[in-house]
């Protein structure tokens, strides 16, 4: 195929669209079978307090290991699941697995990503309520992460949904903040519990003073609106130092830990000191 024959060969240009859409089709078809055969599994990535580095919660991230395709990334299969409608089933699975995992993780919140299609489907709020009852976890320990794309089609209906979820007691986070266009108006329309600052912003923090000023302003504004802030995708000590300096509440990223299966997460949690004195932490992160 084109990949194996190497970059720069003319075969690469033969039918780039055709190849992409063939792959999309393959993935969509494999999804249904994958669901039936339990090929999907949640991994969990810790979110820690920016200052003490104490674990506050985890984000549940879906993983798919296909017997032939190998591991397919969420960036590929989530859009495919959305196109084929299977996102409802996949989403329900994520919600359920995450709430069962929460029972094994006392004191930690568990955040689940929810696609607009899933969130807007009739009966979604009731399904969340049922899972909470069945698993017995405190509603405030369940966090749902949504993106601004939720507001594209019918913002009023989306806001009603979010309010209904709030009334259940679950927390709602705005994911990938800073990648959309109309962020500010949504923040005024709905009181999210948490703002997750996208890692593209985090990446530019250490290089550009203006990015630092923007994120600093976002964090201040979130504070005024009573929202917590999480910096996504922290990979370096330097990035950690910068987001701490602008007083982000929590951080998440490869520097702290990668997403991992539940059993490994439990080992990770058990193997680290609960809270180090802040001085210790400082000496660890200051270059
Ligand atoms: P997201 O919700 O913004 O999740 C964060 C993504 O950043 C995850 O990618 C995570 O593995 C990755 N990440 C975390 N720390 C770092 C870091 O330090 N550096 C870098 N480069 N990346 C980091 P992942 O797991 O590939 O998921 C991608 C996206 O797929 C997620 O973005 C989310 O939008 C979606 N997704 C994943 N699982 C689910 C799910 O169960 N349901 C839905 N609807 N969407 C999901
Ligand atoms: Mg997320
Ligand atoms: Mg994100
Ligand atoms: Mg994302």
mmCIF file of C-alpha atoms and ligand atoms in Angstrom:
data_model
loop_
_atom_site.group_PDB
_atom_site.id
_atom_site.type_symbol
_atom_site.label_atom_id
_atom_site.label_comp_id
_atom_site.label_asym_id
_atom_site.label_seq_id
_atom_site.Cartn_x
_atom_site.Cartn_y
_atom_site.Cartn_z
ATOM 1 C CA UNK A 1 0.000 0.000 0.000
ATOM 2 C CA UNK A 2 0.969 3.669 -0.191
ATOM 3 C CA UNK A 3 2.465 3.788 3.281
ATOM 4 C CA UNK A 4 4.711 0.806 2.739
ATOM 5 C CA UNK A 5 5.964 2.064 -0.599
ATOM 6 C CA UNK A 6 7.366 5.127 1.132
ATOM 7 C CA UNK A 7 6.839 8.858 1.196
ATOM 8 C CA UNK A 8 7.385 10.914 -1.887
ATOM 9 C CA UNK A 9 6.526 8.120 -4.289
ATOM 10 C CA UNK A 10 3.886 8.963 -6.866
ATOM 11 C CA UNK A 11 1.664 6.149 -5.596
ATOM 12 C CA UNK A 12 0.987 8.298 -2.536
ATOM 13 C CA UNK A 13 -0.868 10.699 -4.775
ATOM 14 C CA UNK A 14 -2.843 8.013 -6.559
ATOM 15 C CA UNK A 15 -6.020 8.582 -4.572
ATOM 16 C CA UNK A 16 -5.474 10.141 -1.182
ATOM 17 C CA UNK A 17 -9.181 10.719 -0.611
ATOM 18 C CA UNK A 18 -10.080 7.261 -1.760
ATOM 19 C CA UNK A 19 -7.628 5.745 0.641
ATOM 20 C CA UNK A 20 -8.800 7.868 3.572
ATOM 21 C CA UNK A 21 -12.433 7.037 2.968
ATOM 22 C CA UNK A 22 -11.632 3.336 2.573
ATOM 23 C CA UNK A 23 -9.913 3.393 5.952
ATOM 24 C CA UNK A 24 -12.884 5.252 7.459
ATOM 25 C CA UNK A 25 -15.201 2.607 6.109
ATOM 26 C CA UNK A 26 -13.018 -0.196 7.486
ATOM 27 C CA UNK A 27 -12.955 1.411 10.918
ATOM 28 C CA UNK A 28 -16.712 1.996 10.977
ATOM 29 C CA UNK A 29 -17.379 -1.611 10.090
ATOM 30 C CA UNK A 30 -14.923 -2.932 12.649
ATOM 31 C CA UNK A 31 -16.503 -0.813 15.383
ATOM 32 C CA UNK A 32 -19.714 -2.780 15.691
ATOM 33 C CA UNK A 33 -17.891 -6.085 15.867
ATOM 34 C CA UNK A 34 -15.408 -4.598 18.300
ATOM 35 C CA UNK A 35 -18.207 -3.589 20.632
ATOM 36 C CA UNK A 36 -19.710 -7.067 20.506
ATOM 37 C CA UNK A 37 -16.346 -8.666 21.163
ATOM 38 C CA UNK A 38 -15.404 -6.358 24.044
ATOM 39 C CA UNK A 39 -12.344 -4.943 22.336
ATOM 40 C CA UNK A 40 -12.802 -1.595 24.092
ATOM 41 C CA UNK A 41 -11.282 -0.771 27.436
ATOM 42 C CA UNK A 42 -10.981 2.424 29.441
ATOM 43 C CA UNK A 43 -7.630 3.730 30.502
ATOM 44 C CA UNK A 44 -7.263 6.365 33.190
ATOM 45 C CA UNK A 45 -5.014 9.391 33.383
ATOM 46 C CA UNK A 46 -4.520 11.151 36.731
ATOM 47 C CA UNK A 47 -5.244 14.824 37.274
ATOM 48 C CA UNK A 48 -3.212 16.256 40.122
ATOM 49 C CA UNK A 49 -3.222 19.398 42.218
ATOM 50 C CA UNK A 50 -0.810 21.821 40.556
ATOM 51 C CA UNK A 51 0.944 22.697 43.807
ATOM 52 C CA UNK A 52 0.944 19.557 45.945
ATOM 53 C CA UNK A 53 0.819 17.131 42.994
ATOM 54 C CA UNK A 54 -1.746 15.143 44.967
ATOM 55 C CA UNK A 55 -4.102 13.113 42.773
ATOM 56 C CA UNK A 56 -7.531 14.756 42.556
ATOM 57 C CA UNK A 57 -9.189 12.611 39.956
ATOM 58 C CA UNK A 58 -8.737 10.688 36.742
ATOM 59 C CA UNK A 59 -9.909 11.099 33.170
ATOM 60 C CA UNK A 60 -11.290 7.991 31.497
ATOM 61 C CA UNK A 61 -9.986 7.569 27.937
ATOM 62 C CA UNK A 62 -11.249 4.830 25.648
ATOM 63 C CA UNK A 63 -8.760 2.418 24.096
ATOM 64 C CA UNK A 64 -9.373 0.023 21.218
ATOM 65 C CA UNK A 65 -7.166 -2.916 20.438
ATOM 66 C CA UNK A 66 -8.331 -4.525 17.205
ATOM 67 C CA UNK A 67 -7.010 -8.009 16.363
ATOM 68 C CA UNK A 68 -6.045 -6.953 12.823
ATOM 69 C CA UNK A 69 -5.932 -3.146 12.773
ATOM 70 C CA UNK A 70 -3.947 -3.045 16.004
ATOM 71 C CA UNK A 71 -4.541 -0.191 18.384
ATOM 72 C CA UNK A 72 -6.752 2.457 16.823
ATOM 73 C CA UNK A 73 -6.604 5.931 18.375
ATOM 74 C CA UNK A 74 -9.695 7.689 19.767
ATOM 75 C CA UNK A 75 -8.904 10.527 17.377
ATOM 76 C CA UNK A 76 -9.849 8.077 14.634
ATOM 77 C CA UNK A 77 -12.538 5.843 16.118
ATOM 78 C CA UNK A 78 -14.541 8.464 18.043
ATOM 79 C CA UNK A 79 -15.379 10.413 14.860
ATOM 80 C CA UNK A 80 -16.142 7.091 13.128
ATOM 81 C CA UNK A 81 -18.440 6.118 15.998
ATOM 82 C CA UNK A 82 -20.131 9.508 15.758
ATOM 83 C CA UNK A 83 -20.719 9.102 12.029
ATOM 84 C CA UNK A 84 -22.141 5.607 12.392
ATOM 85 C CA UNK A 85 -24.253 6.320 15.470
ATOM 86 C CA UNK A 86 -22.345 3.734 17.507
ATOM 87 C CA UNK A 87 -21.135 6.540 19.765
ATOM 88 C CA UNK A 88 -24.272 6.036 21.864
ATOM 89 C CA UNK A 89 -23.326 2.466 22.637
ATOM 90 C CA UNK A 90 -19.650 3.290 23.060
ATOM 91 C CA UNK A 91 -20.537 6.254 25.247
ATOM 92 C CA UNK A 92 -22.822 4.185 27.448
ATOM 93 C CA UNK A 93 -20.017 1.645 27.843
ATOM 94 C CA UNK A 94 -17.563 4.384 28.863
ATOM 95 C CA UNK A 95 -19.986 5.818 31.397
ATOM 96 C CA UNK A 96 -20.644 2.445 32.933
ATOM 97 C CA UNK A 97 -17.025 1.295 33.056
ATOM 98 C CA UNK A 98 -15.962 4.656 34.476
ATOM 99 C CA UNK A 99 -18.511 4.551 37.287
ATOM 100 C CA UNK A 100 -17.548 0.993 38.193
ATOM 101 C CA UNK A 101 -13.897 2.098 38.225
ATOM 102 C CA UNK A 102 -14.826 5.020 40.494
ATOM 103 C CA UNK A 103 -15.854 2.515 43.145
ATOM 104 C CA UNK A 104 -12.281 1.216 43.166
ATOM 105 C CA UNK A 105 -10.874 4.730 43.453
ATOM 106 C CA UNK A 106 -12.229 6.160 46.687
ATOM 107 C CA UNK A 107 -11.993 9.916 46.984
ATOM 108 C CA UNK A 108 -11.055 10.463 43.355
ATOM 109 C CA UNK A 109 -13.333 11.960 40.743
ATOM 110 C CA UNK A 110 -13.705 10.174 37.432
ATOM 111 C CA UNK A 111 -14.171 12.256 34.290
ATOM 112 C CA UNK A 112 -15.861 10.830 31.207
ATOM 113 C CA UNK A 113 -15.761 12.446 27.760
ATOM 114 C CA UNK A 114 -19.210 12.804 26.272
ATOM 115 C CA UNK A 115 -19.872 13.428 22.581
ATOM 116 C CA UNK A 116 -22.564 15.956 21.636
ATOM 117 C CA UNK A 117 -24.630 13.236 19.955
ATOM 118 C CA UNK A 118 -24.577 11.129 23.101
ATOM 119 C CA UNK A 119 -25.345 14.015 25.421
ATOM 120 C CA UNK A 120 -28.277 15.191 23.299
ATOM 121 C CA UNK A 121 -29.879 11.802 22.817
ATOM 122 C CA UNK A 122 -33.254 11.401 24.551
ATOM 123 C CA UNK A 123 -32.898 9.726 27.919
ATOM 124 C CA UNK A 124 -29.227 10.589 28.439
ATOM 125 C CA UNK A 125 -29.774 12.320 31.782
ATOM 126 C CA UNK A 126 -31.857 9.378 33.010
ATOM 127 C CA UNK A 127 -29.160 6.952 31.897
ATOM 128 C CA UNK A 128 -26.591 8.864 33.938
ATOM 129 C CA UNK A 129 -28.905 8.772 36.921
ATOM 130 C CA UNK A 130 -29.363 5.005 36.554
ATOM 131 C CA UNK A 131 -25.623 4.364 36.414
ATOM 132 C CA UNK A 132 -25.108 6.490 39.515
ATOM 133 C CA UNK A 133 -27.767 4.570 41.398
ATOM 134 C CA UNK A 134 -26.507 1.183 40.215
ATOM 135 C CA UNK A 135 -22.894 1.895 41.128
ATOM 136 C CA UNK A 136 -23.663 3.928 44.228
ATOM 137 C CA UNK A 137 -20.963 6.520 43.587
ATOM 138 C CA UNK A 138 -21.498 10.078 44.771
ATOM 139 C CA UNK A 139 -22.764 12.180 41.854
ATOM 140 C CA UNK A 140 -20.175 14.898 42.471
ATOM 141 C CA UNK A 141 -17.419 12.356 41.791
ATOM 142 C CA UNK A 142 -18.652 11.919 38.234
ATOM 143 C CA UNK A 143 -17.395 14.624 35.898
ATOM 144 C CA UNK A 144 -18.602 14.882 32.324
ATOM 145 C CA UNK A 145 -16.268 16.542 29.811
ATOM 146 C CA UNK A 146 -17.930 18.297 26.889
ATOM 147 C CA UNK A 147 -16.530 20.490 24.129
ATOM 148 C CA UNK A 148 -17.810 23.689 22.617
ATOM 149 C CA UNK A 149 -19.000 21.786 19.558
ATOM 150 C CA UNK A 150 -21.933 20.782 21.762
ATOM 151 C CA UNK A 151 -23.291 24.317 21.343
ATOM 152 C CA UNK A 152 -23.175 24.360 17.552
ATOM 153 C CA UNK A 153 -26.521 22.874 16.652
ATOM 154 C CA UNK A 154 -29.036 23.900 19.286
ATOM 155 C CA UNK A 155 -27.362 25.882 22.075
ATOM 156 C CA UNK A 156 -30.583 26.305 24.035
ATOM 157 C CA UNK A 157 -31.295 22.572 24.108
ATOM 158 C CA UNK A 158 -27.665 21.884 25.005
ATOM 159 C CA UNK A 159 -27.813 24.343 27.909
ATOM 160 C CA UNK A 160 -31.011 22.711 29.199
ATOM 161 C CA UNK A 161 -29.248 19.344 29.171
ATOM 162 C CA UNK A 162 -26.258 20.704 31.031
ATOM 163 C CA UNK A 163 -28.520 22.231 33.672
ATOM 164 C CA UNK A 164 -30.368 18.928 34.105
ATOM 165 C CA UNK A 165 -27.023 17.192 34.643
ATOM 166 C CA UNK A 166 -26.001 19.816 37.165
ATOM 167 C CA UNK A 167 -29.211 19.168 39.032
ATOM 168 C CA UNK A 168 -28.270 15.490 39.292
ATOM 169 C CA UNK A 169 -25.172 16.657 41.114
ATOM 170 C CA UNK A 170 -22.622 15.616 38.500
ATOM 171 C CA UNK A 171 -19.928 18.102 37.511
ATOM 172 C CA UNK A 172 -19.504 19.419 34.012
ATOM 173 C CA UNK A 173 -16.146 20.384 32.520
ATOM 174 C CA UNK A 174 -15.515 22.322 29.327
ATOM 175 C CA UNK A 175 -12.796 20.385 27.501
ATOM 176 C CA UNK A 176 -10.217 21.690 25.019
ATOM 177 C CA UNK A 177 -10.883 25.265 26.051
ATOM 178 C CA UNK A 178 -9.219 27.749 23.740
ATOM 179 C CA UNK A 179 -9.632 25.769 20.539
ATOM 180 C CA UNK A 180 -13.151 27.000 19.726
ATOM 181 C CA UNK A 181 -14.399 30.397 18.692
ATOM 182 C CA UNK A 182 -17.143 31.647 20.958
ATOM 183 C CA UNK A 183 -15.825 30.436 24.271
ATOM 184 C CA UNK A 184 -16.588 33.535 26.275
ATOM 185 C CA UNK A 185 -20.293 33.711 25.574
ATOM 186 C CA UNK A 186 -20.723 30.049 26.572
ATOM 187 C CA UNK A 187 -18.932 30.632 29.820
ATOM 188 C CA UNK A 188 -21.447 33.310 30.689
ATOM 189 C CA UNK A 189 -24.396 31.171 29.593
ATOM 190 C CA UNK A 190 -23.435 28.087 31.563
ATOM 191 C CA UNK A 191 -21.525 27.774 34.804
ATOM 192 C CA UNK A 192 -19.137 24.913 34.102
ATOM 193 C CA UNK A 193 -17.465 23.512 37.173
ATOM 194 C CA UNK A 194 -14.148 23.197 35.397
ATOM 195 C CA UNK A 195 -12.291 24.635 32.420
ATOM 196 C CA UNK A 196 -9.727 22.385 30.801
ATOM 197 C CA UNK A 197 -7.184 24.486 28.982
ATOM 198 C CA UNK A 198 -6.211 22.774 25.749
ATOM 199 C CA UNK A 199 -2.702 21.454 25.396
ATOM 200 C CA UNK A 200 -2.088 23.547 22.271
ATOM 201 C CA UNK A 201 -2.222 26.557 24.602
ATOM 202 C CA UNK A 202 -0.039 24.848 27.167
ATOM 203 C CA UNK A 203 2.507 24.101 24.457
ATOM 204 C CA UNK A 204 2.898 27.756 23.534
ATOM 205 C CA UNK A 205 3.084 28.903 27.156
ATOM 206 C CA UNK A 206 6.771 28.448 27.598
ATOM 207 C CA UNK A 207 7.651 30.147 24.322
ATOM 208 C CA UNK A 208 5.356 33.110 23.979
ATOM 209 C CA UNK A 209 4.695 35.824 26.520
ATOM 210 C CA UNK A 210 1.390 36.656 24.858
ATOM 211 C CA UNK A 211 0.157 33.059 25.255
ATOM 212 C CA UNK A 212 1.100 33.309 28.907
ATOM 213 C CA UNK A 213 -0.876 36.530 29.235
ATOM 214 C CA UNK A 214 -3.928 34.947 27.573
ATOM 215 C CA UNK A 215 -3.914 31.845 29.763
ATOM 216 C CA UNK A 216 -3.281 33.986 32.801
ATOM 217 C CA UNK A 217 -6.402 35.968 31.913
ATOM 218 C CA UNK A 218 -8.410 32.774 31.331
ATOM 219 C CA UNK A 219 -7.436 31.476 34.750
ATOM 220 C CA UNK A 220 -8.322 34.768 36.458
ATOM 221 C CA UNK A 221 -11.646 34.888 34.612
ATOM 222 C CA UNK A 222 -12.437 31.285 35.556
ATOM 223 C CA UNK A 223 -11.727 32.199 39.150
ATOM 224 C CA UNK A 224 -14.188 35.097 38.994
ATOM 225 C CA UNK A 225 -16.821 32.778 37.513
ATOM 226 C CA UNK A 226 -16.170 30.169 40.209
ATOM 227 C CA UNK A 227 -14.669 27.586 37.852
ATOM 228 C CA UNK A 228 -11.618 25.445 38.487
ATOM 229 C CA UNK A 229 -8.911 25.232 35.853
ATOM 230 C CA UNK A 230 -7.014 22.215 34.598
ATOM 231 C CA UNK A 231 -4.010 22.512 32.285
ATOM 232 C CA UNK A 232 -3.958 19.616 29.801
ATOM 233 C CA UNK A 233 -0.943 17.984 28.223
ATOM 234 C CA UNK A 234 1.803 19.021 30.641
ATOM 235 C CA UNK A 235 4.936 17.303 29.323
ATOM 236 C CA UNK A 236 7.835 19.228 30.814
ATOM 237 C CA UNK A 237 8.933 20.604 34.178
ATOM 238 C CA UNK A 238 9.074 24.000 32.546
ATOM 239 C CA UNK A 239 5.414 23.812 31.483
ATOM 240 C CA UNK A 240 4.460 22.727 34.981
ATOM 241 C CA UNK A 241 6.359 25.653 36.466
ATOM 242 C CA UNK A 242 4.588 28.115 34.162
ATOM 243 C CA UNK A 243 1.052 26.849 34.819
ATOM 244 C CA UNK A 244 1.767 26.847 38.532
ATOM 245 C CA UNK A 245 3.003 30.414 38.279
ATOM 246 C CA UNK A 246 -0.306 31.502 36.743
ATOM 247 C CA UNK A 247 -2.089 29.452 39.399
ATOM 248 C CA UNK A 248 -3.925 26.800 37.445
ATOM 249 C CA UNK A 249 -5.646 24.541 39.958
ATOM 250 C CA UNK A 250 -4.802 21.155 38.460
ATOM 251 C CA UNK A 251 -2.531 19.634 35.849
ATOM 252 C CA UNK A 252 -2.724 16.566 33.665
ATOM 253 C CA UNK A 253 -0.108 15.270 31.272
ATOM 254 C CA UNK A 254 2.647 12.820 30.458
ATOM 255 C CA UNK A 255 4.979 14.533 32.950
ATOM 256 C CA UNK A 256 2.731 13.311 35.766
ATOM 257 C CA UNK A 257 1.457 10.076 34.240
ATOM 258 C CA UNK A 258 0.178 8.628 30.981
ATOM 259 C CA UNK A 259 -3.267 7.068 30.664
ATOM 260 C CA UNK A 260 -3.142 3.491 32.018
ATOM 261 C CA UNK A 261 -5.367 0.511 32.813
ATOM 262 C CA UNK A 262 -7.186 0.575 36.153
ATOM 263 C CA UNK A 263 -4.918 -1.995 37.835
ATOM 264 C CA UNK A 264 -1.798 -0.063 36.901
ATOM 265 C CA UNK A 265 -3.376 3.191 38.055
ATOM 266 C CA UNK A 266 -4.011 1.630 41.434
ATOM 267 C CA UNK A 267 -0.347 0.616 41.679
ATOM 268 C CA UNK A 268 0.650 4.121 40.643
ATOM 269 C CA UNK A 269 -1.574 5.663 43.295
ATOM 270 C CA UNK A 270 -0.281 3.309 45.976
ATOM 271 C CA UNK A 271 3.350 3.818 45.036
ATOM 272 C CA UNK A 272 3.554 7.585 45.393
ATOM 273 C CA UNK A 273 3.640 9.666 48.548
ATOM 274 C CA UNK A 274 0.188 11.087 49.248
ATOM 275 C CA UNK A 275 1.245 14.687 49.685
ATOM 276 C CA UNK A 276 4.790 15.884 49.750
ATOM 277 C CA UNK A 277 5.598 19.067 51.619
ATOM 278 C CA UNK A 278 5.377 21.903 49.149
ATOM 279 C CA UNK A 279 9.095 22.668 49.536
ATOM 280 C CA UNK A 280 9.925 19.181 48.297
ATOM 281 C CA UNK A 281 7.665 19.609 45.340
ATOM 282 C CA UNK A 282 9.291 22.934 44.527
ATOM 283 C CA UNK A 283 12.745 21.470 44.507
ATOM 284 C CA UNK A 284 11.524 18.760 42.148
ATOM 285 C CA UNK A 285 10.048 21.051 39.560
ATOM 286 C CA UNK A 286 12.357 24.040 39.583
ATOM 287 C CA UNK A 287 15.011 23.584 36.909
HETATM 288 P P1 LIG B 1 -9.338 14.812 25.441
HETATM 289 O O1 LIG B 1 -10.587 14.546 26.179
HETATM 290 O O2 LIG B 1 -8.907 16.227 25.312
HETATM 291 O O3 LIG B 1 -8.237 13.926 26.167
HETATM 292 C C1 LIG B 1 -6.898 14.291 26.313
HETATM 293 C C2 LIG B 1 -6.027 13.636 25.275
HETATM 294 O O4 LIG B 1 -4.689 14.090 25.422
HETATM 295 C C3 LIG B 1 -5.943 12.122 25.402
HETATM 296 O O5 LIG B 1 -5.747 11.590 24.094
HETATM 297 C C4 LIG B 1 -4.675 11.935 26.236
HETATM 298 O O6 LIG B 1 -4.103 10.646 26.089
HETATM 299 C C5 LIG B 1 -3.812 13.001 25.635
HETATM 300 N N1 LIG B 1 -2.765 13.469 26.531
HETATM 301 C C6 LIG B 1 -2.756 13.523 27.882
HETATM 302 N N2 LIG B 1 -1.608 14.049 28.349
HETATM 303 C C7 LIG B 1 -0.851 14.338 27.273
HETATM 304 C C8 LIG B 1 0.465 14.914 27.101
HETATM 305 O O7 LIG B 1 1.167 15.273 28.048
HETATM 306 N N3 LIG B 1 0.895 15.051 25.814
HETATM 307 C C9 LIG B 1 0.157 14.683 24.747
HETATM 308 N N4 LIG B 1 0.676 14.846 23.533
HETATM 309 N N5 LIG B 1 -1.099 14.146 24.881
HETATM 310 C C10 LIG B 1 -1.581 13.980 26.115
HETATM 311 P P2 LIG B 1 -6.532 10.304 23.582
HETATM 312 O O8 LIG B 1 -6.668 9.313 24.690
HETATM 313 O O9 LIG B 1 -5.891 9.889 22.301
HETATM 314 O O10 LIG B 1 -7.977 10.869 23.281
HETATM 315 C C11 LIG B 1 -8.184 11.839 22.289
HETATM 316 C C12 LIG B 1 -9.576 12.408 22.353
HETATM 317 O O11 LIG B 1 -10.549 11.391 22.060
HETATM 318 C C13 LIG B 1 -9.957 12.918 23.747
HETATM 319 O O12 LIG B 1 -9.429 14.211 23.941
HETATM 320 C C14 LIG B 1 -11.462 12.888 23.657
HETATM 321 O O13 LIG B 1 -11.937 14.023 22.983
HETATM 322 C C15 LIG B 1 -11.704 11.663 22.777
HETATM 323 N N6 LIG B 1 -12.075 10.514 23.617
HETATM 324 C C16 LIG B 1 -11.295 9.614 24.263
HETATM 325 N N7 LIG B 1 -12.043 8.696 24.926
HETATM 326 C C17 LIG B 1 -13.344 9.046 24.716
HETATM 327 C C18 LIG B 1 -14.607 8.489 25.136
HETATM 328 O O14 LIG B 1 -14.705 7.523 25.902
HETATM 329 N N8 LIG B 1 -15.736 9.124 24.668
HETATM 330 C C19 LIG B 1 -15.660 10.230 23.866
HETATM 331 N N9 LIG B 1 -16.812 10.789 23.443
HETATM 332 N N10 LIG B 1 -14.511 10.765 23.466
HETATM 333 C C20 LIG B 1 -13.357 10.182 23.886
HETATM 334 MG MG1 LIG B 2 -11.310 15.123 27.915
HETATM 335 MG MG1 LIG B 3 -8.958 17.916 26.141
HETATM 336 MG MG1 LIG B 4 -9.251 16.786 22.885
#
